[in-house]
Amino acid sequence: DSGVTQTPKHLITATGQRVTLRCSPRSGDLSVYWYQQSLDQGLQFLIQYYNGEERAKGNILERFSAQQFPDLHSELNLSSLELGDSALYFCASSNPAGAGTDTQYFGPGTRLTVL
Amino acid sequence: AQKVTQAQTEISVVEKEDVTLDCVYETRDTTYYLFWYKQPPSGELVFLIRRNSFDEQNEISGRYSWNFQKSTSSFNFTITASQVVDSAVYFCALSEADGAQKLVFGQGTRLTINP
Protein backbone atom coordinates (compact mmCIF):
# COMPACT_ATOMS: atom_id res chain seq x y z
CA ASP A 1 0.00 0.00 0.00
CA SER A 2 1.61 3.25 -1.20
CA GLY A 3 -0.51 5.50 1.01
CA VAL A 4 -2.03 7.25 -2.01
CA THR A 5 -5.76 6.73 -2.35
CA GLN A 6 -7.91 7.16 -5.42
CA THR A 7 -11.65 7.02 -5.85
CA PRO A 8 -13.56 5.59 -7.50
CA LYS A 9 -11.77 2.42 -8.51
CA HIS A 10 -13.94 1.93 -11.56
CA LEU A 11 -16.11 4.36 -13.51
CA ILE A 12 -18.35 3.56 -16.45
CA THR A 13 -20.00 6.42 -18.27
CA ALA A 14 -21.26 7.50 -21.66
CA THR A 15 -19.78 9.71 -24.34
CA GLY A 16 -20.34 13.40 -23.76
CA GLN A 17 -20.52 13.05 -19.99
CA ARG A 18 -18.33 14.61 -17.31
CA VAL A 19 -16.60 12.77 -14.47
CA THR A 20 -14.42 13.68 -11.50
CA LEU A 21 -11.58 11.51 -10.24
CA ARG A 22 -10.31 12.06 -6.73
CA CYS A 23 -6.88 11.55 -5.22
CA SER A 24 -5.55 11.85 -1.67
CA PRO A 25 -1.77 12.00 -1.47
CA ARG A 26 0.43 10.32 1.12
CA SER A 27 0.51 12.10 4.44
CA GLY A 28 2.97 14.99 4.21
CA ASP A 29 3.34 14.96 0.43
CA LEU A 30 2.84 18.33 -1.21
CA SER A 31 3.01 17.32 -4.86
CA VAL A 32 0.33 15.48 -6.79
CA TYR A 33 0.75 14.18 -10.33
CA TRP A 34 -1.82 12.74 -12.72
CA TYR A 35 -0.97 10.18 -15.38
CA GLN A 36 -3.03 8.40 -18.02
CA GLN A 37 -2.33 4.83 -19.06
CA SER A 38 -3.86 3.69 -22.33
CA LEU A 39 -3.05 0.83 -24.67
CA ASP A 40 -1.99 3.04 -27.55
CA GLN A 41 -0.22 5.86 -25.67
CA GLY A 42 1.25 4.02 -22.72
CA LEU A 43 1.82 5.92 -19.48
CA GLN A 44 1.67 9.67 -20.04
CA PHE A 45 2.05 12.58 -17.66
CA LEU A 46 -0.94 14.90 -17.56
CA ILE A 47 -0.39 17.54 -14.88
CA GLN A 48 1.38 18.31 -11.59
CA TYR A 49 0.27 20.37 -8.63
CA TYR A 50 2.47 21.49 -5.78
CA ASN A 51 0.91 22.81 -2.59
CA GLY A 52 -2.19 23.98 -4.40
CA GLU A 53 -0.50 25.54 -7.43
CA GLU A 54 -0.18 24.10 -10.91
CA ARG A 55 3.48 23.34 -11.50
CA ALA A 56 3.72 21.52 -14.81
CA LYS A 57 1.50 20.47 -17.65
CA GLY A 58 1.97 17.55 -19.99
CA ASN A 59 -0.23 16.14 -22.71
CA ILE A 60 -3.47 17.15 -21.05
CA LEU A 61 -6.46 17.82 -23.28
CA GLU A 62 -8.35 21.09 -22.95
CA ARG A 63 -11.41 19.05 -21.97
CA PHE A 64 -9.50 17.93 -18.88
CA SER A 65 -8.76 20.05 -15.85
CA ALA A 66 -7.44 19.50 -12.37
CA GLN A 67 -7.03 21.26 -9.08
CA GLN A 68 -5.43 20.71 -5.70
CA PHE A 69 -7.32 21.81 -2.63
CA PRO A 70 -6.02 23.32 0.64
CA ASP A 71 -6.11 19.88 2.29
CA LEU A 72 -3.84 18.74 -0.60
CA HIS A 73 -6.26 16.30 -2.16
CA SER A 74 -6.64 16.66 -5.89
CA GLU A 75 -9.39 16.17 -8.42
CA LEU A 76 -9.12 15.51 -12.13
CA ASN A 77 -12.15 16.58 -14.13
CA LEU A 78 -12.78 15.03 -17.52
CA SER A 79 -15.56 16.51 -19.65
CA SER A 80 -17.18 15.88 -23.04
CA LEU A 81 -15.89 12.37 -22.77
CA GLU A 82 -14.98 10.41 -25.88
CA LEU A 83 -14.42 6.70 -26.40
CA GLY A 84 -10.70 7.35 -26.62
CA ASP A 85 -10.63 8.70 -23.06
CA SER A 86 -11.13 5.19 -21.74
CA ALA A 87 -7.98 4.48 -19.77
CA LEU A 88 -6.47 3.89 -16.36
CA TYR A 89 -5.85 7.19 -14.58
CA PHE A 90 -3.17 7.25 -11.93
CA CYS A 91 -2.45 9.77 -9.26
CA ALA A 92 0.99 9.91 -7.67
CA SER A 93 2.39 11.98 -4.86
CA SER A 94 5.80 13.07 -3.67
CA ASN A 95 7.32 15.66 -1.39
CA PRO A 96 10.11 17.44 -3.21
CA ALA A 97 12.02 19.59 -0.77
CA GLY A 98 13.29 21.84 -3.54
CA ALA A 99 15.41 21.15 -6.56
CA GLY A 100 15.82 17.54 -7.44
CA THR A 101 13.34 14.77 -7.90
CA ASP A 102 11.66 12.86 -5.16
CA THR A 103 10.18 9.43 -5.66
CA GLN A 104 6.60 9.39 -6.88
CA TYR A 105 4.33 6.89 -5.19
CA PHE A 106 1.29 5.84 -7.15
CA GLY A 107 -2.29 5.22 -6.14
CA PRO A 108 -4.21 2.14 -7.30
CA GLY A 109 -5.69 4.01 -10.26
CA THR A 110 -9.19 4.70 -11.53
CA ARG A 111 -10.28 2.69 -14.53
CA LEU A 112 -12.51 4.81 -16.74
CA THR A 113 -14.65 3.18 -19.38
CA VAL A 114 -16.51 5.41 -21.81
CA LEU A 115 -19.29 3.66 -23.71
CA ALA B 1 13.62 15.76 -25.33
CA GLN B 2 13.64 12.86 -22.93
CA LYS B 3 12.93 9.37 -24.09
CA VAL B 4 12.97 5.90 -22.56
CA THR B 5 13.10 2.77 -24.68
CA GLN B 6 12.31 -0.71 -23.47
CA ALA B 7 12.89 -2.76 -26.58
CA GLN B 8 11.62 -6.02 -25.08
CA THR B 9 7.85 -5.98 -25.30
CA GLU B 10 7.36 -9.41 -23.77
CA ILE B 11 9.63 -11.93 -22.08
CA SER B 12 8.65 -15.40 -20.98
CA VAL B 13 10.91 -17.63 -18.89
CA VAL B 14 10.62 -20.67 -16.70
CA GLU B 15 10.71 -20.27 -12.96
CA LYS B 16 14.20 -20.07 -11.40
CA GLU B 17 15.76 -18.68 -14.57
CA ASP B 18 17.55 -15.35 -14.41
CA VAL B 19 16.09 -12.60 -16.58
CA THR B 20 17.29 -9.14 -17.56
CA LEU B 21 15.03 -6.32 -18.61
CA ASP B 22 16.67 -3.67 -20.77
CA CYS B 23 16.18 0.08 -20.52
CA VAL B 24 17.86 2.72 -22.67
CA TYR B 25 17.27 6.42 -22.11
CA GLU B 26 17.92 9.73 -23.83
CA THR B 27 18.28 13.08 -22.13
CA ARG B 28 20.27 16.29 -22.56
CA ASP B 29 20.32 16.92 -18.83
CA THR B 30 23.46 16.22 -16.83
CA THR B 31 21.42 15.62 -13.70
CA TYR B 32 18.53 13.23 -13.95
CA TYR B 33 16.87 10.34 -12.17
CA LEU B 34 16.02 6.86 -13.29
CA PHE B 35 13.32 4.62 -11.89
CA TRP B 36 11.86 1.15 -12.21
CA TYR B 37 8.23 0.43 -11.41
CA LYS B 38 6.36 -2.87 -11.35
CA GLN B 39 2.74 -3.23 -12.45
CA PRO B 40 1.35 -6.60 -11.32
CA PRO B 41 -1.89 -7.99 -12.79
CA SER B 42 -3.85 -6.14 -10.11
CA GLY B 43 -2.90 -2.91 -11.88
CA GLU B 44 -1.19 -0.70 -9.34
CA LEU B 45 2.27 0.78 -9.99
CA VAL B 46 4.81 -0.27 -7.40
CA PHE B 47 8.05 1.66 -6.95
CA LEU B 48 11.17 -0.51 -7.07
CA ILE B 49 14.22 1.75 -7.31
CA ARG B 50 15.42 5.30 -7.92
CA ARG B 51 18.88 6.23 -9.14
CA ASN B 52 20.43 9.64 -9.73
CA SER B 53 22.76 10.30 -12.63
CA PHE B 54 25.79 10.77 -10.39
CA ASP B 55 25.53 7.39 -8.77
CA GLU B 56 26.66 4.64 -11.10
CA GLN B 57 27.03 2.02 -8.42
CA ASN B 58 25.11 -1.10 -9.14
CA GLU B 59 22.49 -1.99 -6.60
CA ILE B 60 21.27 -5.32 -5.31
CA SER B 61 18.13 -5.92 -3.31
CA GLY B 62 17.47 -9.56 -2.67
CA ARG B 63 16.88 -11.24 -6.02
CA TYR B 64 16.75 -7.89 -7.80
CA SER B 65 19.76 -6.03 -9.16
CA TRP B 66 20.21 -2.97 -11.30
CA ASN B 67 23.06 -2.07 -13.63
CA PHE B 68 23.41 1.64 -14.46
CA GLN B 69 25.87 2.53 -17.23
CA LYS B 70 26.04 6.17 -18.26
CA SER B 71 28.40 5.37 -21.13
CA THR B 72 25.66 3.39 -22.87
CA SER B 73 22.70 5.31 -21.36
CA SER B 74 21.31 2.10 -19.97
CA PHE B 75 19.68 1.12 -16.70
CA ASN B 76 19.03 -2.60 -16.84
CA PHE B 77 17.16 -4.69 -14.29
CA THR B 78 17.96 -8.30 -13.51
CA ILE B 79 15.83 -10.75 -11.56
CA THR B 80 17.78 -13.74 -10.30
CA ALA B 81 16.06 -17.08 -9.71
CA SER B 82 12.75 -15.74 -10.99
CA GLN B 83 9.48 -16.70 -9.32
CA VAL B 84 5.90 -16.79 -10.57
CA VAL B 85 5.10 -13.78 -8.37
CA ASP B 86 7.55 -11.75 -10.45
CA SER B 87 5.12 -11.90 -13.37
CA ALA B 88 4.15 -8.31 -14.13
CA VAL B 89 4.74 -5.43 -16.48
CA TYR B 90 7.90 -3.56 -15.61
CA PHE B 91 8.39 0.10 -16.49
CA CYS B 92 11.59 2.08 -16.65
CA ALA B 93 11.20 5.85 -16.22
CA LEU B 94 13.28 9.02 -16.38
CA SER B 95 12.87 12.36 -14.67
CA GLU B 96 14.81 15.59 -14.98
CA ALA B 97 16.14 17.23 -11.84
CA ASP B 98 14.78 20.74 -12.39
CA GLY B 99 11.56 22.19 -13.65
CA ALA B 100 8.83 19.69 -14.38
CA GLN B 101 9.50 16.58 -12.37
CA LYS B 102 7.29 14.45 -14.54
CA LEU B 103 8.20 10.85 -15.18
CA VAL B 104 8.77 9.82 -18.77
CA PHE B 105 8.01 6.12 -19.03
CA GLY B 106 9.14 3.45 -21.42
CA GLN B 107 6.52 1.26 -23.06
CA GLY B 108 7.02 -1.47 -20.49
CA THR B 109 8.12 -5.09 -20.64
CA ARG B 110 5.58 -7.79 -19.86
CA LEU B 111 7.38 -10.51 -17.94
CA THR B 112 5.77 -13.92 -17.57
CA ILE B 113 7.32 -16.49 -15.27
CA ASN B 114 6.04 -19.98 -16.00
CA PRO B 115 6.04 -22.67 -13.32
Tab-separated table of C-alpha atoms in Angstrom:
chain	number	residue	atom	x	y	z
A	1	ASP	CA	0.000	0.000	0.000
A	2	SER	CA	1.608	3.252	-1.205
A	3	GLY	CA	-0.513	5.498	1.011
A	4	VAL	CA	-2.027	7.255	-2.005
A	5	THR	CA	-5.762	6.735	-2.347
A	6	GLN	CA	-7.909	7.157	-5.423
A	7	THR	CA	-11.655	7.018	-5.847
A	8	PRO	CA	-13.560	5.592	-7.504
A	9	LYS	CA	-11.766	2.420	-8.514
A	10	HIS	CA	-13.942	1.927	-11.562
A	11	LEU	CA	-16.113	4.358	-13.509
A	12	ILE	CA	-18.350	3.562	-16.452
A	13	THR	CA	-19.998	6.415	-18.266
A	14	ALA	CA	-21.264	7.500	-21.660
A	15	THR	CA	-19.781	9.713	-24.344
A	16	GLY	CA	-20.338	13.401	-23.763
A	17	GLN	CA	-20.522	13.049	-19.990
A	18	ARG	CA	-18.329	14.611	-17.313
A	19	VAL	CA	-16.601	12.774	-14.465
A	20	THR	CA	-14.421	13.682	-11.504
A	21	LEU	CA	-11.583	11.508	-10.241
A	22	ARG	CA	-10.309	12.061	-6.730
A	23	CYS	CA	-6.877	11.552	-5.217
A	24	SER	CA	-5.553	11.849	-1.671
A	25	PRO	CA	-1.767	12.005	-1.466
A	26	ARG	CA	0.431	10.324	1.121
A	27	SER	CA	0.510	12.098	4.440
A	28	GLY	CA	2.973	14.987	4.207
A	29	ASP	CA	3.340	14.957	0.427
A	30	LEU	CA	2.837	18.331	-1.211
A	31	SER	CA	3.010	17.318	-4.863
A	32	VAL	CA	0.331	15.478	-6.791
A	33	TYR	CA	0.750	14.183	-10.325
A	34	TRP	CA	-1.819	12.743	-12.723
A	35	TYR	CA	-0.968	10.177	-15.376
A	36	GLN	CA	-3.026	8.400	-18.016
A	37	GLN	CA	-2.327	4.830	-19.062
A	38	SER	CA	-3.862	3.686	-22.334
A	39	LEU	CA	-3.054	0.828	-24.670
A	40	ASP	CA	-1.986	3.044	-27.553
A	41	GLN	CA	-0.218	5.860	-25.672
A	42	GLY	CA	1.254	4.019	-22.716
A	43	LEU	CA	1.824	5.921	-19.478
A	44	GLN	CA	1.672	9.667	-20.036
A	45	PHE	CA	2.053	12.582	-17.656
A	46	LEU	CA	-0.936	14.901	-17.557
A	47	ILE	CA	-0.389	17.544	-14.883
A	48	GLN	CA	1.381	18.309	-11.591
A	49	TYR	CA	0.275	20.373	-8.626
A	50	TYR	CA	2.473	21.488	-5.780
A	51	ASN	CA	0.913	22.806	-2.588
A	52	GLY	CA	-2.192	23.984	-4.402
A	53	GLU	CA	-0.499	25.540	-7.426
A	54	GLU	CA	-0.184	24.103	-10.907
A	55	ARG	CA	3.476	23.339	-11.505
A	56	ALA	CA	3.719	21.515	-14.806
A	57	LYS	CA	1.498	20.467	-17.649
A	58	GLY	CA	1.966	17.552	-19.986
A	59	ASN	CA	-0.231	16.137	-22.709
A	60	ILE	CA	-3.470	17.149	-21.050
A	61	LEU	CA	-6.458	17.824	-23.278
A	62	GLU	CA	-8.353	21.092	-22.946
A	63	ARG	CA	-11.413	19.052	-21.968
A	64	PHE	CA	-9.504	17.927	-18.876
A	65	SER	CA	-8.756	20.050	-15.851
A	66	ALA	CA	-7.436	19.504	-12.368
A	67	GLN	CA	-7.030	21.260	-9.081
A	68	GLN	CA	-5.430	20.706	-5.699
A	69	PHE	CA	-7.324	21.807	-2.625
A	70	PRO	CA	-6.025	23.319	0.640
A	71	ASP	CA	-6.113	19.882	2.287
A	72	LEU	CA	-3.842	18.742	-0.600
A	73	HIS	CA	-6.256	16.295	-2.160
A	74	SER	CA	-6.640	16.658	-5.890
A	75	GLU	CA	-9.389	16.170	-8.422
A	76	LEU	CA	-9.116	15.508	-12.132
A	77	ASN	CA	-12.150	16.582	-14.129
A	78	LEU	CA	-12.784	15.032	-17.524
A	79	SER	CA	-15.560	16.509	-19.651
A	80	SER	CA	-17.182	15.881	-23.040
A	81	LEU	CA	-15.891	12.367	-22.772
A	82	GLU	CA	-14.977	10.413	-25.880
A	83	LEU	CA	-14.422	6.704	-26.400
A	84	GLY	CA	-10.700	7.353	-26.618
A	85	ASP	CA	-10.633	8.700	-23.063
A	86	SER	CA	-11.128	5.186	-21.740
A	87	ALA	CA	-7.980	4.483	-19.770
A	88	LEU	CA	-6.469	3.892	-16.358
A	89	TYR	CA	-5.847	7.186	-14.583
A	90	PHE	CA	-3.171	7.251	-11.926
A	91	CYS	CA	-2.452	9.772	-9.258
A	92	ALA	CA	0.991	9.912	-7.672
A	93	SER	CA	2.393	11.977	-4.858
A	94	SER	CA	5.804	13.067	-3.669
A	95	ASN	CA	7.316	15.655	-1.390
A	96	PRO	CA	10.106	17.441	-3.211
A	97	ALA	CA	12.017	19.590	-0.772
A	98	GLY	CA	13.293	21.844	-3.541
A	99	ALA	CA	15.411	21.151	-6.563
A	100	GLY	CA	15.816	17.537	-7.443
A	101	THR	CA	13.336	14.771	-7.900
A	102	ASP	CA	11.663	12.858	-5.158
A	103	THR	CA	10.184	9.431	-5.660
A	104	GLN	CA	6.596	9.390	-6.878
A	105	TYR	CA	4.330	6.886	-5.185
A	106	PHE	CA	1.286	5.836	-7.147
A	107	GLY	CA	-2.286	5.215	-6.139
A	108	PRO	CA	-4.210	2.143	-7.300
A	109	GLY	CA	-5.694	4.012	-10.255
A	110	THR	CA	-9.190	4.703	-11.531
A	111	ARG	CA	-10.276	2.686	-14.535
A	112	LEU	CA	-12.513	4.813	-16.738
A	113	THR	CA	-14.645	3.180	-19.377
A	114	VAL	CA	-16.508	5.415	-21.809
A	115	LEU	CA	-19.293	3.658	-23.706
B	1	ALA	CA	13.624	15.756	-25.332
B	2	GLN	CA	13.636	12.861	-22.930
B	3	LYS	CA	12.927	9.369	-24.091
B	4	VAL	CA	12.966	5.900	-22.564
B	5	THR	CA	13.102	2.769	-24.681
B	6	GLN	CA	12.310	-0.712	-23.472
B	7	ALA	CA	12.893	-2.757	-26.575
B	8	GLN	CA	11.621	-6.017	-25.082
B	9	THR	CA	7.848	-5.982	-25.298
B	10	GLU	CA	7.360	-9.414	-23.772
B	11	ILE	CA	9.631	-11.933	-22.083
B	12	SER	CA	8.648	-15.398	-20.975
B	13	VAL	CA	10.905	-17.626	-18.889
B	14	VAL	CA	10.616	-20.670	-16.701
B	15	GLU	CA	10.713	-20.269	-12.957
B	16	LYS	CA	14.201	-20.070	-11.404
B	17	GLU	CA	15.764	-18.684	-14.567
B	18	ASP	CA	17.546	-15.351	-14.413
B	19	VAL	CA	16.092	-12.599	-16.585
B	20	THR	CA	17.295	-9.137	-17.559
B	21	LEU	CA	15.032	-6.318	-18.610
B	22	ASP	CA	16.674	-3.670	-20.765
B	23	CYS	CA	16.184	0.082	-20.521
B	24	VAL	CA	17.863	2.717	-22.668
B	25	TYR	CA	17.271	6.415	-22.111
B	26	GLU	CA	17.915	9.729	-23.827
B	27	THR	CA	18.285	13.081	-22.125
B	28	ARG	CA	20.272	16.287	-22.563
B	29	ASP	CA	20.318	16.919	-18.831
B	30	THR	CA	23.460	16.220	-16.834
B	31	THR	CA	21.422	15.623	-13.697
B	32	TYR	CA	18.528	13.231	-13.953
B	33	TYR	CA	16.871	10.343	-12.165
B	34	LEU	CA	16.023	6.858	-13.293
B	35	PHE	CA	13.323	4.618	-11.891
B	36	TRP	CA	11.864	1.151	-12.207
B	37	TYR	CA	8.230	0.429	-11.407
B	38	LYS	CA	6.356	-2.867	-11.352
B	39	GLN	CA	2.740	-3.226	-12.454
B	40	PRO	CA	1.348	-6.604	-11.323
B	41	PRO	CA	-1.886	-7.991	-12.786
B	42	SER	CA	-3.851	-6.141	-10.106
B	43	GLY	CA	-2.904	-2.906	-11.879
B	44	GLU	CA	-1.185	-0.702	-9.342
B	45	LEU	CA	2.267	0.779	-9.990
B	46	VAL	CA	4.808	-0.268	-7.398
B	47	PHE	CA	8.049	1.656	-6.945
B	48	LEU	CA	11.173	-0.513	-7.066
B	49	ILE	CA	14.219	1.747	-7.306
B	50	ARG	CA	15.421	5.304	-7.918
B	51	ARG	CA	18.881	6.229	-9.143
B	52	ASN	CA	20.429	9.635	-9.729
B	53	SER	CA	22.760	10.305	-12.627
B	54	PHE	CA	25.792	10.766	-10.393
B	55	ASP	CA	25.527	7.387	-8.769
B	56	GLU	CA	26.662	4.638	-11.105
B	57	GLN	CA	27.035	2.023	-8.422
B	58	ASN	CA	25.107	-1.101	-9.140
B	59	GLU	CA	22.489	-1.993	-6.604
B	60	ILE	CA	21.267	-5.316	-5.314
B	61	SER	CA	18.127	-5.918	-3.313
B	62	GLY	CA	17.470	-9.560	-2.667
B	63	ARG	CA	16.878	-11.238	-6.025
B	64	TYR	CA	16.750	-7.886	-7.803
B	65	SER	CA	19.761	-6.034	-9.164
B	66	TRP	CA	20.210	-2.970	-11.300
B	67	ASN	CA	23.061	-2.070	-13.633
B	68	PHE	CA	23.408	1.639	-14.464
B	69	GLN	CA	25.871	2.532	-17.229
B	70	LYS	CA	26.042	6.171	-18.258
B	71	SER	CA	28.395	5.369	-21.130
B	72	THR	CA	25.662	3.393	-22.865
B	73	SER	CA	22.703	5.306	-21.359
B	74	SER	CA	21.311	2.099	-19.969
B	75	PHE	CA	19.683	1.123	-16.699
B	76	ASN	CA	19.030	-2.601	-16.839
B	77	PHE	CA	17.160	-4.686	-14.293
B	78	THR	CA	17.963	-8.304	-13.506
B	79	ILE	CA	15.834	-10.755	-11.564
B	80	THR	CA	17.780	-13.739	-10.297
B	81	ALA	CA	16.063	-17.076	-9.711
B	82	SER	CA	12.748	-15.738	-10.987
B	83	GLN	CA	9.476	-16.697	-9.318
B	84	VAL	CA	5.903	-16.790	-10.569
B	85	VAL	CA	5.100	-13.783	-8.373
B	86	ASP	CA	7.549	-11.748	-10.452
B	87	SER	CA	5.120	-11.902	-13.367
B	88	ALA	CA	4.150	-8.313	-14.126
B	89	VAL	CA	4.739	-5.431	-16.484
B	90	TYR	CA	7.902	-3.556	-15.612
B	91	PHE	CA	8.394	0.100	-16.486
B	92	CYS	CA	11.590	2.081	-16.648
B	93	ALA	CA	11.196	5.850	-16.219
B	94	LEU	CA	13.276	9.016	-16.379
B	95	SER	CA	12.872	12.360	-14.668
B	96	GLU	CA	14.810	15.590	-14.977
B	97	ALA	CA	16.144	17.234	-11.840
B	98	ASP	CA	14.779	20.741	-12.391
B	99	GLY	CA	11.559	22.186	-13.646
B	100	ALA	CA	8.829	19.691	-14.377
B	101	GLN	CA	9.501	16.583	-12.370
B	102	LYS	CA	7.286	14.449	-14.540
B	103	LEU	CA	8.196	10.849	-15.181
B	104	VAL	CA	8.775	9.823	-18.767
B	105	PHE	CA	8.014	6.117	-19.035
B	106	GLY	CA	9.144	3.450	-21.425
B	107	GLN	CA	6.517	1.263	-23.061
B	108	GLY	CA	7.016	-1.466	-20.491
B	109	THR	CA	8.123	-5.089	-20.635
B	110	ARG	CA	5.582	-7.791	-19.859
B	111	LEU	CA	7.379	-10.514	-17.936
B	112	THR	CA	5.774	-13.925	-17.570
B	113	ILE	CA	7.319	-16.490	-15.273
B	114	ASN	CA	6.040	-19.981	-16.001
B	115	PRO	CA	6.039	-22.669	-13.320
